[in-house]
XYZ file of C-alpha atoms in Angstrom:
163
model
C -16.975 -9.769 -0.244
C -18.378 -6.772 -2.286
C -15.093 -6.971 -4.360
C -15.711 -8.494 -7.938
C -12.401 -9.274 -9.540
C -14.185 -10.217 -12.613
C -15.269 -6.324 -13.002
C -12.474 -4.465 -11.368
C -8.781 -4.880 -11.162
C -6.516 -3.839 -8.094
C -2.679 -3.246 -8.355
C -0.361 -3.841 -5.340
C 2.357 -1.390 -5.226
C 5.340 -2.571 -3.191
C 8.171 -0.354 -2.075
C 11.446 -1.845 -2.218
C 14.796 -0.446 -0.826
C 17.115 -3.053 -2.242
C 16.506 -5.340 -5.104
C 15.306 -8.579 -3.663
C 13.498 -7.823 -0.347
C 10.233 -8.247 -2.007
C 10.906 -11.921 -3.220
C 9.230 -13.348 -0.238
C 6.139 -11.487 -0.819
C 6.019 -12.411 -4.443
C 6.775 -16.040 -3.899
C 3.981 -16.473 -1.531
C 1.372 -14.458 -3.592
C -0.229 -17.304 -5.544
C -0.783 -19.408 -2.332
C -2.985 -16.535 -0.958
C -6.463 -15.532 -1.394
C -6.191 -11.716 -2.669
C -7.730 -9.461 -4.946
C -4.394 -8.272 -6.741
C -4.297 -8.546 -10.497
C -1.032 -6.581 -10.956
C 1.881 -5.963 -9.113
C 4.341 -2.867 -9.314
C 7.612 -3.024 -7.325
C 9.168 0.287 -6.889
C 12.908 0.130 -6.867
C 15.755 2.616 -6.243
C 17.511 3.806 -9.488
C 20.824 2.267 -8.257
C 19.329 -1.086 -7.790
C 19.827 -3.918 -10.230
C 17.138 -6.607 -10.621
C 17.134 -9.399 -13.211
C 14.508 -11.577 -11.435
C 12.087 -13.447 -13.684
C 9.007 -12.869 -11.418
C 6.767 -15.111 -13.514
C 8.370 -18.264 -12.069
C 7.251 -17.233 -8.628
C 3.682 -15.835 -9.411
C 0.883 -15.727 -12.221
C 0.232 -12.144 -11.306
C 1.985 -9.856 -13.656
C 4.870 -8.016 -11.988
C 6.297 -4.802 -13.238
C 9.442 -3.138 -12.068
C 9.419 0.791 -11.714
C 12.756 2.739 -10.891
C 11.915 5.289 -8.347
C 12.319 8.805 -9.697
C 11.693 10.587 -6.310
C 12.186 9.647 -2.633
C 10.513 6.502 -1.431
C 7.885 8.361 0.375
C 6.633 9.662 -2.985
C 5.914 5.918 -4.042
C 2.240 6.673 -3.527
C 2.317 9.438 -6.252
C 5.041 8.088 -8.370
C 3.697 4.505 -9.167
C 2.396 4.279 -12.557
C -0.772 2.519 -11.752
C -3.157 1.706 -14.627
C -6.006 0.096 -12.653
C -8.778 1.839 -11.062
C -7.788 0.824 -7.412
C -4.519 0.080 -5.844
C -2.997 -0.651 -2.332
C 0.644 -0.004 -1.205
C 2.740 -1.931 1.112
C 6.459 -2.476 1.616
C 8.885 -5.216 0.833
C 9.115 -6.236 4.455
C 5.474 -7.160 4.538
C 3.585 -10.226 3.359
C 0.082 -10.607 1.915
C -2.344 -12.184 4.451
C -3.646 -15.539 3.896
C -7.153 -13.803 3.088
C -7.386 -10.385 1.942
C -10.952 -8.992 1.987
C -11.398 -5.452 1.142
C -13.830 -3.465 3.296
C -16.565 -1.344 1.664
C -19.522 0.340 3.014
C -22.899 -1.612 2.238
C -24.605 -0.846 -0.945
C -22.442 2.127 -1.930
C -19.105 0.487 -2.858
C -17.182 3.103 -0.938
C -13.877 1.752 0.506
C -13.636 2.036 4.471
C -10.514 3.929 5.788
C -8.692 1.742 8.145
C -7.459 3.360 11.388
C -6.099 2.482 14.922
C -7.046 4.295 18.128
C -4.513 6.811 19.236
C -4.143 4.861 22.622
C -0.914 3.534 24.246
C -1.288 -0.250 23.354
C -2.032 0.455 19.576
C -0.086 3.738 18.955
C 1.372 6.027 21.483
C 4.167 3.270 22.757
C 5.667 3.797 19.201
C 7.554 7.202 18.900
C 6.561 7.779 15.184
C 2.783 7.245 16.006
C 3.013 9.376 19.266
C 4.568 12.009 17.043
C 1.762 11.918 14.495
C -0.774 12.264 17.154
C 1.037 15.201 19.006
C 1.249 17.000 15.723
C -2.311 16.451 14.629
C -3.574 17.537 18.168
C -2.140 20.861 17.505
C -4.958 21.789 15.262
C -7.411 19.213 16.347
C -7.152 18.658 20.063
C -9.751 15.976 20.208
C -7.894 14.042 17.505
C -7.893 10.175 18.639
C -7.511 8.112 15.526
C -4.415 7.482 13.136
C -5.062 6.284 9.532
C -3.288 3.175 8.672
C -1.974 3.871 4.970
C -0.565 0.622 4.281
C -3.933 -1.076 4.287
C -5.605 1.758 2.441
C -7.276 1.336 -1.021
C -6.642 4.189 -3.124
C -8.582 5.194 -6.266
C -6.043 5.932 -8.865
C -7.796 8.971 -10.381
C -8.338 10.660 -7.031
C -4.599 9.909 -6.115
C -3.638 11.549 -9.325
C -5.683 14.568 -8.663
C -4.089 14.724 -4.976
C -0.650 14.254 -6.268
C -0.912 16.748 -9.035
C -1.835 19.501 -6.334
C 0.675 18.389 -3.922
């Protein structure tokens, strides 16, 4: 694996809609082989949360109250590490997380799925994304998987400042 956790830290940002749905993910984190050195849980401003996450994981966990709609967690999360990934509280971390990079250049690979029926078109949201994208690019045939995307925090900040 090209990822060197002694040189570079990565944060896992979790979008949470209640106050405790992310507990399953947090409780299982230490039993997984993953690169995450920090966790940020994005929670709604109306949620109350008094969990002591240190009893569930050795990874430092920070709660951040959402100050924008949940789809803006990508831009709103106060990430201090160079890299981060985002998921939601309904997911779990895989038993082994190996980040993909191009050989030699340390450039992250963008995950995608083919815009075909078994992988995308049978799901209404994915089908709609493909139809919209084909309005400006009729040959469009791939859909980016943002939940497995590795984001560079500086580039995210530049993008979100423009957006």
